[in-house]
Amino acid sequence: DADVTQTPRNRITKTGKRIMLECSQTKGHDRMYWYRQDPGLGLRLIYYSFDVKDINKGEISDGYSVSRQAQAKFSLSLESAIPNQTALYFCATSDAGTDDTGELFFGEGSRLTVL
Amino acid sequence: EDQVTQSPEALRLQEGESSSLNCSYTVSGLRGLFWYRQDPGKGPEFLFTLYSAGEEKEKERLKATLTKKESFLHITAPKPEDSATYLCAVPQLVDSNYQLIWGAGTKLIIKP
């Protein structure tokens, strides 16, 4: 089984619908991240969490919200999806002790299409 | 504004043909530069961390080097299984926390 699991892997939805992407990890890491990847652009950080009670906005948090239900679970929600949120979304984790190494562990991604 | 730029966007090589990928950055007080590999349909996978100019890291046919303004990922005698998108990233201080700034990646295709 994968250490970082994302569900769903693929989702097609319509404008205005609420969508939740879920991430769970078995690595025991405190830090979890949500990134968005678009063709021709680098990964962009949406939200990150250093522990269950610590959630921070990233570069592009507008239109998104998150919930850290437990150390192992971090969900990303789109309250009212719009077409320009069509993208590949990645969850990642890191060990707090290796904060500066940049060693993130990624899930396999959730491809979201908003019509 | 801090930036990370990768070139070329795509690179096609014959098996065994060595080359280099470039990652240039404009960030003050570099706290490391990271290389990742991303296969189609997968999340990025960590390769290397470089911390200071002159540092080198190697893994199989890959060697990463760092100068004060850029990093190179040299690939020697590549094989088709080296085909992937290679990403680089640097930490940027934002509101007292470090966040990674990512390049758009170089798509490497190795033809048998």
Tab-separated table of C-alpha atoms in Angstrom:
chain	number	residue	atom	x	y	z
A	1	ASP	CA	0.000	0.000	0.000
A	2	ALA	CA	1.104	3.534	-0.732
A	3	ASP	CA	2.429	5.611	2.153
A	4	VAL	CA	0.408	8.647	1.004
A	5	THR	CA	-3.022	7.841	-0.394
A	6	GLN	CA	-5.270	10.269	-2.212
A	7	THR	CA	-8.922	9.796	-3.057
A	8	PRO	CA	-10.474	10.128	-5.518
A	9	ARG	CA	-7.795	9.703	-8.174
A	10	ASN	CA	-10.018	11.224	-10.820
A	11	ARG	CA	-13.106	13.378	-10.533
A	12	ILE	CA	-15.234	15.238	-13.030
A	13	THR	CA	-17.688	17.729	-11.624
A	14	LYS	CA	-19.725	20.746	-12.598
A	15	THR	CA	-19.304	24.415	-11.803
A	16	GLY	CA	-20.713	25.299	-8.408
A	17	LYS	CA	-20.464	21.828	-6.888
A	18	ARG	CA	-18.680	21.191	-3.598
A	19	ILE	CA	-15.750	18.813	-3.888
A	20	MET	CA	-13.571	17.178	-1.258
A	21	LEU	CA	-10.219	15.565	-1.937
A	22	GLU	CA	-8.906	13.346	0.804
A	23	CYS	CA	-5.403	12.411	1.815
A	24	SER	CA	-4.236	9.874	4.338
A	25	GLN	CA	-0.691	8.847	5.252
A	26	THR	CA	0.979	6.012	7.081
A	27	LYS	CA	4.426	7.619	7.357
A	28	GLY	CA	3.748	9.095	10.782
A	29	HIS	CA	4.752	12.566	9.606
A	30	ASP	CA	3.433	15.666	11.312
A	31	ARG	CA	3.540	17.943	8.278
A	32	MET	CA	1.089	17.681	5.413
A	33	TYR	CA	0.648	19.793	2.292
A	34	TRP	CA	-1.735	20.308	-0.587
A	35	TYR	CA	-0.268	21.363	-3.939
A	36	ARG	CA	-1.764	22.109	-7.294
A	37	GLN	CA	0.010	21.295	-10.585
A	38	ASP	CA	-0.912	22.897	-13.908
A	39	PRO	CA	0.798	22.305	-17.266
A	40	GLY	CA	3.728	24.656	-17.762
A	41	LEU	CA	3.670	25.844	-14.163
A	42	GLY	CA	5.522	24.695	-11.103
A	43	LEU	CA	3.758	23.073	-8.194
A	44	ARG	CA	1.930	25.708	-6.176
A	45	LEU	CA	1.173	25.395	-2.474
A	46	ILE	CA	-2.478	25.692	-1.466
A	47	TYR	CA	-2.425	24.920	2.267
A	48	TYR	CA	-0.101	23.243	4.702
A	49	SER	CA	-0.387	21.916	8.221
A	50	PHE	CA	2.417	21.351	10.719
A	51	ASP	CA	0.169	19.487	13.140
A	52	VAL	CA	-3.522	18.949	13.826
A	53	LYS	CA	-3.959	22.409	15.343
A	54	ASP	CA	-1.717	24.312	12.947
A	55	ILE	CA	-3.023	25.109	9.462
A	56	ASN	CA	-1.513	27.732	7.180
A	57	LYS	CA	-2.446	29.286	3.877
A	58	GLY	CA	-0.116	28.810	0.980
A	59	GLU	CA	0.411	30.798	-2.190
A	60	ILE	CA	-3.014	30.104	-3.738
A	61	SER	CA	-5.520	29.396	-0.940
A	62	ASP	CA	-8.431	31.462	-2.312
A	63	GLY	CA	-11.379	29.214	-3.226
A	64	TYR	CA	-10.055	26.328	-1.136
A	65	SER	CA	-10.378	25.177	2.457
A	66	VAL	CA	-8.792	22.340	4.403
A	67	SER	CA	-9.406	20.162	7.417
A	68	ARG	CA	-6.807	18.230	9.430
A	69	GLN	CA	-8.937	15.540	11.012
A	70	ALA	CA	-6.041	13.637	12.545
A	71	GLN	CA	-2.286	13.437	12.209
A	72	ALA	CA	-2.771	11.051	9.316
A	73	LYS	CA	-5.596	12.801	7.461
A	74	PHE	CA	-5.709	16.107	5.590
A	75	SER	CA	-8.628	17.006	3.329
A	76	LEU	CA	-8.930	19.726	0.713
A	77	SER	CA	-12.326	21.197	-0.161
A	78	LEU	CA	-13.518	23.316	-3.021
A	79	GLU	CA	-16.698	24.910	-1.706
A	80	SER	CA	-17.975	25.967	-5.116
A	81	ALA	CA	-15.842	24.583	-7.913
A	82	ILE	CA	-15.027	26.700	-10.953
A	83	PRO	CA	-13.421	25.661	-14.261
A	84	ASN	CA	-10.052	27.281	-13.521
A	85	GLN	CA	-9.687	24.901	-10.581
A	86	THR	CA	-9.279	22.102	-13.101
A	87	ALA	CA	-5.848	20.732	-12.247
A	88	LEU	CA	-3.848	17.879	-10.785
A	89	TYR	CA	-3.783	18.046	-6.986
A	90	PHE	CA	-1.104	16.483	-4.842
A	91	CYS	CA	-0.940	15.777	-1.150
A	92	ALA	CA	2.502	15.524	0.416
A	93	THR	CA	4.005	14.869	3.823
A	94	SER	CA	7.306	15.629	5.489
A	95	ASP	CA	9.021	14.839	8.750
A	96	ALA	CA	9.198	17.901	10.973
A	97	GLY	CA	12.778	16.976	11.760
A	98	THR	CA	13.789	17.301	8.131
A	99	ASP	CA	12.093	20.619	7.501
A	100	ASP	CA	14.913	22.141	5.516
A	101	THR	CA	15.771	19.121	3.417
A	102	GLY	CA	12.842	19.591	1.117
A	103	GLU	CA	12.218	15.857	1.213
A	104	LEU	CA	8.517	15.615	0.652
A	105	PHE	CA	6.634	12.379	0.110
A	106	PHE	CA	3.852	12.753	-2.431
A	107	GLY	CA	0.665	10.900	-3.137
A	108	GLU	CA	-0.154	9.843	-6.660
A	109	GLY	CA	-2.403	12.819	-7.294
A	110	SER	CA	-6.070	13.593	-7.789
A	111	ARG	CA	-7.050	14.819	-11.229
A	112	LEU	CA	-9.986	17.198	-10.986
A	113	THR	CA	-11.964	18.464	-13.977
A	114	VAL	CA	-14.557	21.181	-13.462
A	115	LEU	CA	-16.964	21.606	-16.374
B	1	GLU	CA	10.378	38.203	-6.526
B	2	ASP	CA	11.966	34.805	-5.884
B	3	GLN	CA	11.840	32.550	-8.902
B	4	VAL	CA	12.946	29.155	-10.106
B	5	THR	CA	13.371	28.613	-13.846
B	6	GLN	CA	14.142	25.316	-15.527
B	7	SER	CA	15.466	24.790	-19.027
B	8	PRO	CA	14.922	23.339	-21.472
B	9	GLU	CA	11.199	22.613	-21.156
B	10	ALA	CA	11.737	19.312	-22.943
B	11	LEU	CA	14.785	17.346	-24.006
B	12	ARG	CA	14.894	14.359	-26.319
B	13	LEU	CA	18.027	12.222	-26.285
B	14	GLN	CA	19.107	8.954	-27.748
B	15	GLU	CA	19.955	6.214	-25.306
B	16	GLY	CA	23.546	6.750	-24.212
B	17	GLU	CA	23.630	10.432	-25.197
B	18	SER	CA	24.716	12.472	-22.167
B	19	SER	CA	23.346	15.946	-21.435
B	20	SER	CA	22.438	18.405	-18.680
B	21	LEU	CA	19.302	20.029	-17.330
B	22	ASN	CA	19.414	23.508	-15.835
B	23	CYS	CA	17.684	25.037	-12.806
B	24	SER	CA	18.340	28.724	-12.165
B	25	TYR	CA	17.062	30.535	-9.105
B	26	THR	CA	16.762	34.036	-7.730
B	27	VAL	CA	16.365	33.714	-3.986
B	28	SER	CA	18.469	35.344	-1.334
B	29	GLY	CA	20.011	33.277	1.389
B	30	LEU	CA	19.708	29.896	-0.281
B	31	ARG	CA	18.750	27.171	2.191
B	32	GLY	CA	19.078	24.307	-0.202
B	33	LEU	CA	18.077	23.282	-3.686
B	34	PHE	CA	16.099	20.110	-4.244
B	35	TRP	CA	15.705	17.868	-7.258
B	36	TYR	CA	12.727	15.583	-7.799
B	37	ARG	CA	11.742	13.122	-10.498
B	38	GLN	CA	8.117	12.803	-11.634
B	39	ASP	CA	6.863	9.905	-13.732
B	40	PRO	CA	3.606	10.240	-15.708
B	41	GLY	CA	0.580	9.750	-13.466
B	42	LYS	CA	2.705	9.789	-10.318
B	43	GLY	CA	3.691	12.240	-7.637
B	44	PRO	CA	7.200	13.709	-7.562
B	45	GLU	CA	9.889	11.577	-5.946
B	46	PHE	CA	12.814	13.117	-4.082
B	47	LEU	CA	16.276	12.760	-5.626
B	48	PHE	CA	18.812	15.160	-4.102
B	49	THR	CA	19.397	18.077	-1.784
B	50	LEU	CA	22.280	20.499	-2.421
B	51	TYR	CA	23.152	23.112	0.189
B	52	SER	CA	26.184	25.062	-0.954
B	53	ALA	CA	27.977	26.155	-4.113
B	54	GLY	CA	30.384	23.492	-5.292
B	55	GLU	CA	28.450	20.636	-3.750
B	56	GLU	CA	27.738	17.582	-5.886
B	57	LYS	CA	25.457	14.580	-5.376
B	58	GLU	CA	25.243	11.426	-7.479
B	59	LYS	CA	22.719	8.674	-7.958
B	60	GLU	CA	23.211	6.073	-10.655
B	61	ARG	CA	23.445	8.013	-13.946
B	62	LEU	CA	22.481	11.345	-12.389
B	63	LYS	CA	24.777	13.949	-10.904
B	64	ALA	CA	23.532	17.224	-9.469
B	65	THR	CA	25.785	20.254	-9.038
B	66	LEU	CA	25.201	23.681	-7.525
B	67	THR	CA	26.590	27.159	-8.141
B	68	LYS	CA	25.537	30.456	-6.585
B	69	LYS	CA	22.885	31.030	-9.238
B	70	GLU	CA	21.982	27.669	-10.725
B	71	SER	CA	22.050	23.932	-10.488
B	72	PHE	CA	22.681	21.355	-13.163
B	73	LEU	CA	21.407	17.822	-13.335
B	74	HIS	CA	23.839	15.912	-15.489
B	75	ILE	CA	22.686	12.648	-16.956
B	76	THR	CA	25.376	10.306	-18.206
B	77	ALA	CA	24.657	7.562	-20.747
B	78	PRO	CA	20.917	7.688	-20.068
B	79	LYS	CA	18.586	4.741	-20.509
B	80	PRO	CA	14.904	4.802	-21.514
B	81	GLU	CA	13.909	4.294	-17.873
B	82	ASP	CA	15.418	7.695	-17.083
B	83	SER	CA	12.590	9.281	-19.057
B	84	ALA	CA	10.593	11.481	-16.687
B	85	THR	CA	9.988	15.089	-15.758
B	86	TYR	CA	12.679	16.484	-13.488
B	87	LEU	CA	11.682	19.232	-11.062
B	88	CYS	CA	13.777	21.517	-8.911
B	89	ALA	CA	12.699	23.606	-5.927
B	90	VAL	CA	14.131	26.049	-3.396
B	91	PRO	CA	12.777	27.158	0.007
B	92	GLN	CA	11.396	30.659	0.346
B	93	LEU	CA	10.678	32.297	3.694
B	94	VAL	CA	7.018	33.305	3.898
B	95	ASP	CA	5.509	34.554	7.162
B	96	SER	CA	8.215	32.877	9.250
B	97	ASN	CA	7.799	29.484	7.562
B	98	TYR	CA	9.714	28.077	4.621
B	99	GLN	CA	7.738	27.093	1.544
B	100	LEU	CA	9.166	25.483	-1.567
B	101	ILE	CA	9.148	27.395	-4.859
B	102	TRP	CA	9.088	24.967	-7.764
B	103	GLY	CA	10.308	25.172	-11.321
B	104	ALA	CA	7.979	24.040	-14.110
B	105	GLY	CA	10.176	21.059	-14.850
B	106	THR	CA	12.128	19.572	-17.740
B	107	LYS	CA	10.536	16.659	-19.548
B	108	LEU	CA	13.291	14.223	-20.481
B	109	ILE	CA	12.644	11.618	-23.159
B	110	ILE	CA	15.257	8.959	-23.826
B	111	LYS	CA	14.750	7.057	-27.056
B	112	PRO	CA	16.091	3.514	-27.370
